[in-house]
Short mmCIF file of C-alpha atoms in Angstrom, two decimals:
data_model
loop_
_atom_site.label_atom_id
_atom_site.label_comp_id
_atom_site.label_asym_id
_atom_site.label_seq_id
_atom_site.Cartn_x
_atom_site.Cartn_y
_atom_site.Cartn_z
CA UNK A 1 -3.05 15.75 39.67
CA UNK A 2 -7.07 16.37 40.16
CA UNK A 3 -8.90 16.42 36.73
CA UNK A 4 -11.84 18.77 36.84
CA UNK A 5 -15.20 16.50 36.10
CA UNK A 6 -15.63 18.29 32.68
CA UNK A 7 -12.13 17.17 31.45
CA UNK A 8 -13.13 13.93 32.41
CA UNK A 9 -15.78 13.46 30.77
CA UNK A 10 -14.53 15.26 27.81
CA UNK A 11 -11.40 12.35 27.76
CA UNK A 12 -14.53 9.72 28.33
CA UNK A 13 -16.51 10.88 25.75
CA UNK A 14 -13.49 11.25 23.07
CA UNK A 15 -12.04 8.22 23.77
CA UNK A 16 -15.96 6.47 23.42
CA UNK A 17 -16.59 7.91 20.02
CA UNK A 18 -12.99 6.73 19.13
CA UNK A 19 -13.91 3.28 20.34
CA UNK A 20 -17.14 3.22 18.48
CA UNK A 21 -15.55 3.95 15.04
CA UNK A 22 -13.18 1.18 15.65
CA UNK A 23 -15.61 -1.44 17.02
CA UNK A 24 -18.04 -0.99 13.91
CA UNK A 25 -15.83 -1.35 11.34
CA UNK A 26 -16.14 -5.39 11.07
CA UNK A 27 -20.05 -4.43 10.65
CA UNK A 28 -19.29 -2.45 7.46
CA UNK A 29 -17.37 -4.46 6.10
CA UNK A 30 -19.22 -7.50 6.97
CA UNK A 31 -22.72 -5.72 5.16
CA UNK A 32 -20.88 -3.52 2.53
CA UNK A 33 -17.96 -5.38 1.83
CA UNK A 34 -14.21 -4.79 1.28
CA UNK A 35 -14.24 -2.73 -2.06
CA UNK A 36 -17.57 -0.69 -0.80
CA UNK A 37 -15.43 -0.03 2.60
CA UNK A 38 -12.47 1.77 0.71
CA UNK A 39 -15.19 4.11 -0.25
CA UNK A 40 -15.60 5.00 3.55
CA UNK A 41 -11.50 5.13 3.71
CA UNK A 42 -12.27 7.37 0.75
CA UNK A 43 -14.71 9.58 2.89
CA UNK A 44 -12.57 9.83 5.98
CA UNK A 45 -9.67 10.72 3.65
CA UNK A 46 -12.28 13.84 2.43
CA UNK A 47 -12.83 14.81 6.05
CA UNK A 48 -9.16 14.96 7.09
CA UNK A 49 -8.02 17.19 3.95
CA UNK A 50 -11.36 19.10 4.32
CA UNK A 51 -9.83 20.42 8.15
CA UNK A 52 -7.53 22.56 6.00
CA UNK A 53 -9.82 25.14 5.38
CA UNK A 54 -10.40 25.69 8.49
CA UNK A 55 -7.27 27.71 8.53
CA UNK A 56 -6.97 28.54 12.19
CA UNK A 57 -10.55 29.89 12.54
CA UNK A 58 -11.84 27.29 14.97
CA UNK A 59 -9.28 27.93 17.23
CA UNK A 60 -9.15 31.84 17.33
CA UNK A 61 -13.14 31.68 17.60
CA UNK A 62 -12.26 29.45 20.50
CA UNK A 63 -9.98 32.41 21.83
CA UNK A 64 -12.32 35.33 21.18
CA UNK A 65 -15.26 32.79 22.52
CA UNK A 66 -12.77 32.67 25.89
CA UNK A 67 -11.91 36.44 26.22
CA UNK A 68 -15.89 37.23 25.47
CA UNK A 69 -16.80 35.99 28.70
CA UNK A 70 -15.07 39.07 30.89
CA UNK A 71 -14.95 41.16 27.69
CA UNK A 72 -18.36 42.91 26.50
CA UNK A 73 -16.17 43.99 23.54
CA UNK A 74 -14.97 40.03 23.01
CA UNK A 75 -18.38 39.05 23.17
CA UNK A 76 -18.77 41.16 19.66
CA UNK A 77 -15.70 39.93 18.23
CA UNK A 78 -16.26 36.36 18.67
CA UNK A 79 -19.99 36.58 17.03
CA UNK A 80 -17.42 38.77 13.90
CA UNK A 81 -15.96 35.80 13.64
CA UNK A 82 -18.50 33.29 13.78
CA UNK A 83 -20.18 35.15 10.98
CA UNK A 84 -17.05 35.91 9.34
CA UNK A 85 -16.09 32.03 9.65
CA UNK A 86 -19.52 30.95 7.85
CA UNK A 87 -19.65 33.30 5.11
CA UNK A 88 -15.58 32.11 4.22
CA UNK A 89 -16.86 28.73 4.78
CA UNK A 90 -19.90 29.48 2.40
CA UNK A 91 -17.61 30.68 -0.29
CA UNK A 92 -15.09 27.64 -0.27
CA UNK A 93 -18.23 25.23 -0.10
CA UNK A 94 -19.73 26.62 -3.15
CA UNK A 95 -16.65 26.69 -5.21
CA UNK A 96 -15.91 23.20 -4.39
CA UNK A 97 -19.49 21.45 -5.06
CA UNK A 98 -19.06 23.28 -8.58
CA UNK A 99 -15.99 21.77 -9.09
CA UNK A 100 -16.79 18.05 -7.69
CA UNK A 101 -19.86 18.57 -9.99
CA UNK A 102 -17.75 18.81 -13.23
CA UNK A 103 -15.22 16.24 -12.05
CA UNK A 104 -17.26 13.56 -10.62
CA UNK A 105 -17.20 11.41 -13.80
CA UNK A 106 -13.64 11.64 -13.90
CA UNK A 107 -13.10 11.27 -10.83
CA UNK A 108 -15.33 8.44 -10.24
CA UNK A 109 -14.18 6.91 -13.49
CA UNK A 110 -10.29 7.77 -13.98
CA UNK A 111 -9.42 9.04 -10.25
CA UNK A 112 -10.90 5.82 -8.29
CA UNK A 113 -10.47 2.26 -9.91
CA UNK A 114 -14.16 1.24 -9.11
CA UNK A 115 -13.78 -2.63 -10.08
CA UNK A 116 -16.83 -4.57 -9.30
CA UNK A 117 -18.47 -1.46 -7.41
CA UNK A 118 -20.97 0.35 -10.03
CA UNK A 119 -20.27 3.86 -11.59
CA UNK A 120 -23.58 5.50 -10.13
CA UNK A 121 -22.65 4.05 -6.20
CA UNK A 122 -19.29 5.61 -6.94
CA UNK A 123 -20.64 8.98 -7.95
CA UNK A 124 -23.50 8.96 -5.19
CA UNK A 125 -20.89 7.99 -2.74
CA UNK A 126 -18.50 10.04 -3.69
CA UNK A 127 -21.09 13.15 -3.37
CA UNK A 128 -22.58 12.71 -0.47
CA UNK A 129 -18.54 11.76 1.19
CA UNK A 130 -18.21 15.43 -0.14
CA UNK A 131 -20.91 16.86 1.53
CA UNK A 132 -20.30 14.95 4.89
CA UNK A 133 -17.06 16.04 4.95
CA UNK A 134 -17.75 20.36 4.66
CA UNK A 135 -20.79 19.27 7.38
CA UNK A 136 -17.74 18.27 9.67
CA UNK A 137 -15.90 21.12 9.14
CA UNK A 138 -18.60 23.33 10.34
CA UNK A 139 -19.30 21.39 13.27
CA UNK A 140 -15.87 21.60 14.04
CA UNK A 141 -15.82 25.20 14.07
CA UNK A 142 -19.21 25.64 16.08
CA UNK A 143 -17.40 22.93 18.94
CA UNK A 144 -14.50 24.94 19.14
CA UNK A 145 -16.70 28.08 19.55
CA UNK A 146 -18.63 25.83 22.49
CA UNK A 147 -15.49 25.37 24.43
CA UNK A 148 -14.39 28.68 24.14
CA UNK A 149 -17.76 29.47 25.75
CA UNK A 150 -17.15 26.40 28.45
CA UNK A 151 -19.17 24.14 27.80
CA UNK A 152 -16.51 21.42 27.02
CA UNK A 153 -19.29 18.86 29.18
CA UNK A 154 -22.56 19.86 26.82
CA UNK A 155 -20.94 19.69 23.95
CA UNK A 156 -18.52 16.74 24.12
CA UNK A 157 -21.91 14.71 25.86
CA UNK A 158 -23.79 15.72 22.66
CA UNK A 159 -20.63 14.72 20.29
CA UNK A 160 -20.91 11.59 22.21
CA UNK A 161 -24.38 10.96 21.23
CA UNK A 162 -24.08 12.06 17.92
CA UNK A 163 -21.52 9.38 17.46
CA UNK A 164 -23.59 6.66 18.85
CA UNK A 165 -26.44 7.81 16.48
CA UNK A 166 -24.04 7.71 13.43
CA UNK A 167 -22.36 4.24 14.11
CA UNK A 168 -24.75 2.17 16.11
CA UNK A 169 -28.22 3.81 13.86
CA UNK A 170 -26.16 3.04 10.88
CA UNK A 171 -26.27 -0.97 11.12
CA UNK A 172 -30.11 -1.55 10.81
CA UNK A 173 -30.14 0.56 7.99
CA UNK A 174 -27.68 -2.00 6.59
CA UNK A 175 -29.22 -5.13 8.13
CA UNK A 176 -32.65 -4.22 7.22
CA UNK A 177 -33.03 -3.07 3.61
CA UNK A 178 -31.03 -2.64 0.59
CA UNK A 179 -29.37 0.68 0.40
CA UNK A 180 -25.59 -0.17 0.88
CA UNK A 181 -22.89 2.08 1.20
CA UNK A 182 -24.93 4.84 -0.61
CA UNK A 183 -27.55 4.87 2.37
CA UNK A 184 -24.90 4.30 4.65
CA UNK A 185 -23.23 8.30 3.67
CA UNK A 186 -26.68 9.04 3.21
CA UNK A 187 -27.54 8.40 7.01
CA UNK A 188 -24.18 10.11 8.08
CA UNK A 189 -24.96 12.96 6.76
CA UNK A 190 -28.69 13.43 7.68
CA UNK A 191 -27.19 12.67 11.34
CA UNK A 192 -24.13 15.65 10.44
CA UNK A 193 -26.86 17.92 9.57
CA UNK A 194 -28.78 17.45 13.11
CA UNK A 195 -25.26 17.91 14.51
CA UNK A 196 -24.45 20.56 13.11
CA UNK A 197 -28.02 22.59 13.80
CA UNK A 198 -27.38 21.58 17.43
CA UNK A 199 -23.89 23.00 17.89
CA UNK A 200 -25.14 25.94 15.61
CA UNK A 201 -28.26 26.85 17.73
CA UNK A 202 -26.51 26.43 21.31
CA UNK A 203 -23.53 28.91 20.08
CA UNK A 204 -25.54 31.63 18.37
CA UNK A 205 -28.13 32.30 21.42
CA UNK A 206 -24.32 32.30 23.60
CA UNK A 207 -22.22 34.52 20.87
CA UNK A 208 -25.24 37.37 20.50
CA UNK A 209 -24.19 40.46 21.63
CA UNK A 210 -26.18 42.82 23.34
CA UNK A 211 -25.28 45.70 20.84
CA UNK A 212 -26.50 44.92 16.90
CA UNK A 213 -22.81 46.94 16.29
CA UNK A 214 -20.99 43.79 14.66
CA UNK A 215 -17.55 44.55 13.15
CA UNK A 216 -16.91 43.73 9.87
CA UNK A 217 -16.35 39.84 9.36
CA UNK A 218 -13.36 40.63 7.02
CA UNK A 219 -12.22 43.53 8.97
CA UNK A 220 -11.90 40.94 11.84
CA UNK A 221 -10.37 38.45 10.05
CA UNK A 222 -7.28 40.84 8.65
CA UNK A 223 -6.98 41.69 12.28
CA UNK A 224 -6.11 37.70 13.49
CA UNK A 225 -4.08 37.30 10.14
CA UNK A 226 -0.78 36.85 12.05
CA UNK A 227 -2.04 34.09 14.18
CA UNK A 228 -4.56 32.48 11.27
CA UNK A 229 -0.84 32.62 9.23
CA UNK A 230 0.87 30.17 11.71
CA UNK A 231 -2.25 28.05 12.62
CA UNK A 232 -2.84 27.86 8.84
CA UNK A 233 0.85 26.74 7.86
CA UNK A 234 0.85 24.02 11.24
CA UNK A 235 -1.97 22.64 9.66
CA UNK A 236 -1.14 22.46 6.07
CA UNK A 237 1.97 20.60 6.84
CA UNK A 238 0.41 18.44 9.51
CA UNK A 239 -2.53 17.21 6.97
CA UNK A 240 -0.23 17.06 4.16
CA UNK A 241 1.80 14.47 6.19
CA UNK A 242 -1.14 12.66 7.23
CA UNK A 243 -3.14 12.71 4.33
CA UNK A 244 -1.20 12.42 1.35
CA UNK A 245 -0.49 8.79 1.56
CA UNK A 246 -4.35 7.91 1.02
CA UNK A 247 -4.89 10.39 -1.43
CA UNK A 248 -2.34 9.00 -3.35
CA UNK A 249 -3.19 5.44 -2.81
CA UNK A 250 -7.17 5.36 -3.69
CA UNK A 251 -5.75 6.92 -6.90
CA UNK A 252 -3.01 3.95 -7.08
CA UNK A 253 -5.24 0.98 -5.82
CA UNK A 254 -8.60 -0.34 -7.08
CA UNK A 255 -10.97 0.23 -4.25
CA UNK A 256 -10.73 -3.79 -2.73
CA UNK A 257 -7.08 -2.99 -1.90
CA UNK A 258 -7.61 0.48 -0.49
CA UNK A 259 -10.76 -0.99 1.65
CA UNK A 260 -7.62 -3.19 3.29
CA UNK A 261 -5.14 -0.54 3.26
CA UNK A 262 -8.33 1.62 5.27
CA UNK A 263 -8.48 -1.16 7.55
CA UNK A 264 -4.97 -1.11 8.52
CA UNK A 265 -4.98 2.70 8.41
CA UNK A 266 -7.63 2.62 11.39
CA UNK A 267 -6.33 0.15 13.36
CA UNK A 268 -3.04 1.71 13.59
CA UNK A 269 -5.11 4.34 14.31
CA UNK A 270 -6.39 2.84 18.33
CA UNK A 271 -2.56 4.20 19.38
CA UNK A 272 -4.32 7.85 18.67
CA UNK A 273 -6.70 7.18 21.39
CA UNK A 274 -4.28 7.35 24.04
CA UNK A 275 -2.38 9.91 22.74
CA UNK A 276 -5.26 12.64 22.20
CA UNK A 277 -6.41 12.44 26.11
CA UNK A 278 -2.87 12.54 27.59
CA UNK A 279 -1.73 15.62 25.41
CA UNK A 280 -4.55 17.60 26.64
CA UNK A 281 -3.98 16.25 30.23
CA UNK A 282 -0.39 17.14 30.18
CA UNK A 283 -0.65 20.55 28.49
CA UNK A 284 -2.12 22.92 31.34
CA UNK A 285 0.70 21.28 33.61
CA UNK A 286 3.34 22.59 31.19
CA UNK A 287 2.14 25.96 30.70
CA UNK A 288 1.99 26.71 34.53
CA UNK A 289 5.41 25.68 34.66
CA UNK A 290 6.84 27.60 32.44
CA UNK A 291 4.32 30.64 32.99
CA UNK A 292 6.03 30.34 36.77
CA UNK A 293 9.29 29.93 34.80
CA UNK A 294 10.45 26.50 36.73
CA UNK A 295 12.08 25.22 34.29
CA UNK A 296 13.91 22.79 36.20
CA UNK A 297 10.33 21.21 37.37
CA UNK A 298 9.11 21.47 33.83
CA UNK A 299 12.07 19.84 32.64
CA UNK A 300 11.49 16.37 35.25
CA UNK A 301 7.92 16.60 34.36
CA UNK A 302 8.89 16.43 30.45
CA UNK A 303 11.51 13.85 30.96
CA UNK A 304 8.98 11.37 33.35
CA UNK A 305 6.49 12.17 30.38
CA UNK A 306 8.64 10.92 28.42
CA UNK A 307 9.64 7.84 29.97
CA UNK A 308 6.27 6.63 30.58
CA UNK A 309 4.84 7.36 27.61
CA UNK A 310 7.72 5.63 25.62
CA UNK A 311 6.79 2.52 27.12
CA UNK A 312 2.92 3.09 26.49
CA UNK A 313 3.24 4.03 22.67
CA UNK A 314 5.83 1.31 21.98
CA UNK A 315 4.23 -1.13 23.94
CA UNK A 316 0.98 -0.67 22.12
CA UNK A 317 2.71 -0.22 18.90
CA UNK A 318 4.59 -3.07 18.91
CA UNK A 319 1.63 -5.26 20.23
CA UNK A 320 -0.43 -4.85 17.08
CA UNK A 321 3.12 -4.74 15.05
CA UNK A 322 4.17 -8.13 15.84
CA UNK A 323 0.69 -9.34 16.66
CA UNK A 324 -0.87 -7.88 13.52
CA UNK A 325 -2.28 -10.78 11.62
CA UNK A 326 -4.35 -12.47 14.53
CA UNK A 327 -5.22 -8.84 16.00
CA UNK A 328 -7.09 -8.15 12.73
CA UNK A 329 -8.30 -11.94 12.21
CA UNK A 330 -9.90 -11.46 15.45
CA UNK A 331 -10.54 -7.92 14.76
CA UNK A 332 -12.77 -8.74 11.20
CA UNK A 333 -13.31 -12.52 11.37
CA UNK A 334 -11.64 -12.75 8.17
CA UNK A 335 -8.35 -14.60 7.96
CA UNK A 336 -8.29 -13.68 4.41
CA UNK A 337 -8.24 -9.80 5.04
CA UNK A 338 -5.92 -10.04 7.72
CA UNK A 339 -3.22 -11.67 5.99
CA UNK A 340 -3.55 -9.02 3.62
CA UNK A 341 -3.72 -5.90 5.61
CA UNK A 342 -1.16 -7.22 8.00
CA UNK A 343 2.10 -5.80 6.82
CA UNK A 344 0.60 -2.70 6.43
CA UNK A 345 -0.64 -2.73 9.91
CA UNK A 346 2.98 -3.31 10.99
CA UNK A 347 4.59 -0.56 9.62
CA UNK A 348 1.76 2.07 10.65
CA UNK A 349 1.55 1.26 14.17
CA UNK A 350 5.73 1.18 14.88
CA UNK A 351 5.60 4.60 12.53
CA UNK A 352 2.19 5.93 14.52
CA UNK A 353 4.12 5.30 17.69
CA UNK A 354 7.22 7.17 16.89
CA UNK A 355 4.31 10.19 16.13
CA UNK A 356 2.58 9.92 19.25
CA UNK A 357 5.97 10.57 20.91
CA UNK A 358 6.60 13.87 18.61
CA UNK A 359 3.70 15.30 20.51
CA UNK A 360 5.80 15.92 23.82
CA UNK A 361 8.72 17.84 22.45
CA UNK A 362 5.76 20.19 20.59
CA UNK A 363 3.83 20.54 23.46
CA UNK A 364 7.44 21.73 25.54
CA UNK A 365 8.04 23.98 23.19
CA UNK A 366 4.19 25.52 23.17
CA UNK A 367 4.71 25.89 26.82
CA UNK A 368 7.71 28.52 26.37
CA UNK A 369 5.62 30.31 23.61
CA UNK A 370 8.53 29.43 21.17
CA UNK A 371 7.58 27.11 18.07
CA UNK A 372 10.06 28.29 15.78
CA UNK A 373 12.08 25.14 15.72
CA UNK A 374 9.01 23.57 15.48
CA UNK A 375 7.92 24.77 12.15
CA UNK A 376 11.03 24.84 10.48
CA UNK A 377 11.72 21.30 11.25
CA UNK A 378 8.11 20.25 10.11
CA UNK A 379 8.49 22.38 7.00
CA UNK A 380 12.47 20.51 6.21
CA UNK A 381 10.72 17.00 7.00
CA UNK A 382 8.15 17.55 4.55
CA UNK A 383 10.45 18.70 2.23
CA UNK A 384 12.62 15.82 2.70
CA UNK A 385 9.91 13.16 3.72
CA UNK A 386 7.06 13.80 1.18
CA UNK A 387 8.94 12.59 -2.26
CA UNK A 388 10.20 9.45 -0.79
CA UNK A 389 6.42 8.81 0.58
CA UNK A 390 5.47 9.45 -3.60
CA UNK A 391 7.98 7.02 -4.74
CA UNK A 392 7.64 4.56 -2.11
CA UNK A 393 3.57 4.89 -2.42
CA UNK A 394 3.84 4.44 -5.94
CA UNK A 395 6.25 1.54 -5.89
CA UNK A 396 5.47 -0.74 -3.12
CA UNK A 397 1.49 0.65 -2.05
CA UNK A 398 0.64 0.64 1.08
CA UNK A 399 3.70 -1.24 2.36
CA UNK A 400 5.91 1.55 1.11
CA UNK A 401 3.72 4.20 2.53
CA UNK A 402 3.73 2.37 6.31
CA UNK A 403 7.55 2.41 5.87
CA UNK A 404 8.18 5.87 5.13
CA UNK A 405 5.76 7.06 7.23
CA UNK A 406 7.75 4.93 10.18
CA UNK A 407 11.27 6.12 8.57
CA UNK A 408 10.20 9.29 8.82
CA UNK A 409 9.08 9.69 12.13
CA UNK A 410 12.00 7.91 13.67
CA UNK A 411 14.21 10.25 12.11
CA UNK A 412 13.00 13.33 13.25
CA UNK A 413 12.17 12.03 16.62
CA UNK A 414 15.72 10.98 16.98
CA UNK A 415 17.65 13.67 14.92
CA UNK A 416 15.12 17.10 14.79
CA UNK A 417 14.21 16.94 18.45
CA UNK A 418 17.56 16.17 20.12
CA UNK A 419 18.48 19.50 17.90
CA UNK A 420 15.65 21.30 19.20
CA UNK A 421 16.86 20.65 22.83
CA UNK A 422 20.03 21.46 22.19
CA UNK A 423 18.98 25.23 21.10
CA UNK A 424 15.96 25.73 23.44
CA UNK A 425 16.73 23.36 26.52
CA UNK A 426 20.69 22.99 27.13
CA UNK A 427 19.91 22.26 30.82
CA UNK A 428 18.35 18.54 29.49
CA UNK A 429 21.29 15.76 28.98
CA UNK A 430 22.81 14.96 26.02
CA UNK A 431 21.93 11.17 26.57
CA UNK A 432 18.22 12.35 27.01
CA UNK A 433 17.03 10.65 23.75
CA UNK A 434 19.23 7.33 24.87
CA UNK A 435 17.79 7.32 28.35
CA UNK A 436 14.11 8.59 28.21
CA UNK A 437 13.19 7.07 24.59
CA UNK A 438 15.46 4.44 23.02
CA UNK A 439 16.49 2.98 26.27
CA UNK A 440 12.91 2.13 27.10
CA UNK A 441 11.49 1.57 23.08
CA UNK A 442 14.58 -0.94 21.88
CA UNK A 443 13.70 -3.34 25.31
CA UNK A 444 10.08 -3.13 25.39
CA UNK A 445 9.60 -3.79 21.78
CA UNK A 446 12.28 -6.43 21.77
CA UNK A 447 10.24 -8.33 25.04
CA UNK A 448 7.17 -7.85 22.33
CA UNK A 449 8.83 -9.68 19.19
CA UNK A 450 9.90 -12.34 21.91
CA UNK A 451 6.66 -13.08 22.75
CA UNK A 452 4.92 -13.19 19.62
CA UNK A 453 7.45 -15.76 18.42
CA UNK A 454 7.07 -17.91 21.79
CA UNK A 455 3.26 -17.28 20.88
CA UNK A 456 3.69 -18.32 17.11
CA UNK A 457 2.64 -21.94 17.39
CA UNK A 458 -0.85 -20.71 18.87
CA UNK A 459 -1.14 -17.66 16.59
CA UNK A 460 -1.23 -20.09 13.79
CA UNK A 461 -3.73 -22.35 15.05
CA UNK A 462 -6.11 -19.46 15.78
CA UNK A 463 -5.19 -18.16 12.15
CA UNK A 464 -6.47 -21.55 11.24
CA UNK A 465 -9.53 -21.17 13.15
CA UNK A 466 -10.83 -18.16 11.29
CA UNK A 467 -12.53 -18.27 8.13
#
């Protein structure tokens, strides 16, 4: 299985900017502090809901971008669509700064329970988190134009610098003189405006037609509504599911406890960095497969996916599970912190685990062009899933979050996907789930507990260790 050298380096440079916003985070917190840090937990909350209006454009311009290059008429289409994706974009933008501009003193004073952190760094922050966050989004869209184009290796060696700028520039800023976590979004954003110029250059010279006969950017965008529809409602659900719990909670929690509930949030997060590269590895493999309709050869590939990748995601869940406190005393240098952000820690890597392992039975079911089942199940989880995450948000914080979020995932994994092969893939087992997934999870993360409580006597003595 021969990767070509741009894939590579596209998993080497995604998985380095990964690394890089895990690695810093002890630097913000140690030069910003706790309470300042749920601001950036705030920010990244922004960026994720912000992805919704994307609405399926990045990835049809990434379509159009494809077809343009054998298709003189594509070529026109996909610079329709990058015009018609900026204006829409322009639109949105401008009605939201309007409305963050009436309701920042609310929301910096009612929404976000500020505590020790003054009213005007809440407001500034809260602003220019705004503003970095509809930066991304058009980034976003230009990269997905840049890969349509094939140029996954410029443009994933540029997002790689980008990143390095943005994290590693960021800490003499904070070392050296007084601006806080107001410079801090202020940098950011200065470095997502250089960004986005780059990507925007680089794909207008590629998308300009030869002809100045551009179709109509709305026209165009009637045309994809069908596949903008689907795109559109995947997403929706997806960020919904994802995003609700910290919306919720920097309402819920003054900004010190949603700084820790952030930090247990993002290291939960380092199972993500496995998944990501692996999906997009296993992918192409599946649609050739079922493009030569062997489904008997897709179906080995999906089960030995499955078994190896059940022992990766548990494993690594259950290591910063049952190893949580130390991983993040080690993590922050603060024994404090971790004790605190522990139990949260716990539940969001066992219930990030049980997500990474939803991604196979999607990615089967892309292959065969049939996502029905797909959507409906999302659409009855949420249904199901996203009052119990209110309740148990509201009653029990973060804690209650991790658990439902954990809950939840199980569930489906166990009960929605054994359902799914049962319609779509009667030719896998019965005792698939028992033999490819809980017969590897229930002994690898029992051999974990095991060994953190053989471990205990030492864990406590580094716990002791730490300030």
């Amino acid at each position: 299985m021969q990767m070509p050298r741009a894939l590579v380096i596209g998993y080497a440079t995604q998985l380095y900017a990964a690394i890089l916003s895990i690695v810093f985070v002890p630097f913000y917190l140690y030069y910003v502090g706790v309470e300042a840090y749920g601001l950036i937990g705030f920010g990244l909350m922004l960026q994720g809901i912000t992805q919704l209006l994307d609405m399926g454009l990045g990835q049809t311009l990434m379509r159009e971008a494809s077809r343009s290059r054998v298709n003189a008429n594509g070529q026109m289409a996909a610079h329709g669509l990058l015009i018609a994706g900026e204006k829409l974009f322009s639109v949105i933008g401008l009605t939201i700064t309007i409305i963050l501009l009436t309701a920042l003193p609310w929301l910096s004073s009612h929404w976000l329970k500020s505590g020790q952190v003054p009213a005007f760094v809440v407001n500034m922050s809260v602003l220019l988190a705004t503003g970095l966050a509809g930066l991304r989004l058009y980034s976003n869209f230009y990269r997905s134009g840049l890969l349509g184009y094939g140029l996954q290796e410029w443009t994933n060696v540029r997002g790689a610098i980008f990143a390095t700028l943005r994290y590693a520039g960021s800490i003499p800023l904070l070392a050296y003189t007084n601006s806080g976590i107001v410079g801090l979004f202020a940098f950011q954003t200065l470095v997502a405006v250089m960004e986005l110029l780059t990507y925007r250059i680089r794909l207008g010279y590629l998308s300009k037609p030869e002809t100045q006969t551009i179709p109509n950017a709305f026209t165009l965008l009637r045309q994809h509504y069908q596949m903008l529809g689907a795109l559109a409602i995947a997403s929706w659900l997806w960020t919904a599911m994802t995003q609700l719990d910290k919306v919720l909670l920097s309402h819920w929690l003054v900004l010190g406890d949603y700084g820790l509930f952030s930090l247990a949030v993002t290291g939960a997060g380092v199972i993500s960095l496995f998944a990501a590269p692996i999906g997009q590895l296993l992918q192409p493999h599946f649609n050739m497969l079922a493009a030569h309709n062997d489904r008997q050869a897709l179906l080995r590939l999906y089960r030995f996916a499955s078994q190896r990748l059940t022992f990766l995601f548990i494993g690594i869940g259950s290591l910063l599970a049952f190893f949580a406190e130390p991983i993040l005393a080690l993590w922050t240098g603060n024994a404090l912190q971790a004790k605190q952000a522990a139990p949260i820690l716990f539940w969001y890597a066992l219930g990030n685990a049980a997500a990474a392992l939803l991604v196979l039975p999607f990615m089967l079911q892309y292959a065969i062009g049939n996502l029905r089942l797909h959507l409906a199940g999302n659409l009855l989880f949420a249904t199901l899933w996203l009052p119990a995450l209110i309740w148990a948000g509201y009653n029990a914080g973060g804690i209650g979050t991790g658990i439902t979020w954990f809950l939840g995932n199980s569930l489906f994994l166990m009960g929605w996907t054994s359902y799914t092969h049962c319609q779509l893939f009667p030719e896998l087992p019965k005792t698939w789930l028992l033999q490819n997934v809980a017969g590897i999870a229930i002994p690898t993360a029992a051999a974990t507990y095991i060994l953190a409580f053989i471990l205990s006597p030492y864990i406590l003595l580094f716990e002791k260790a730490v300030p």
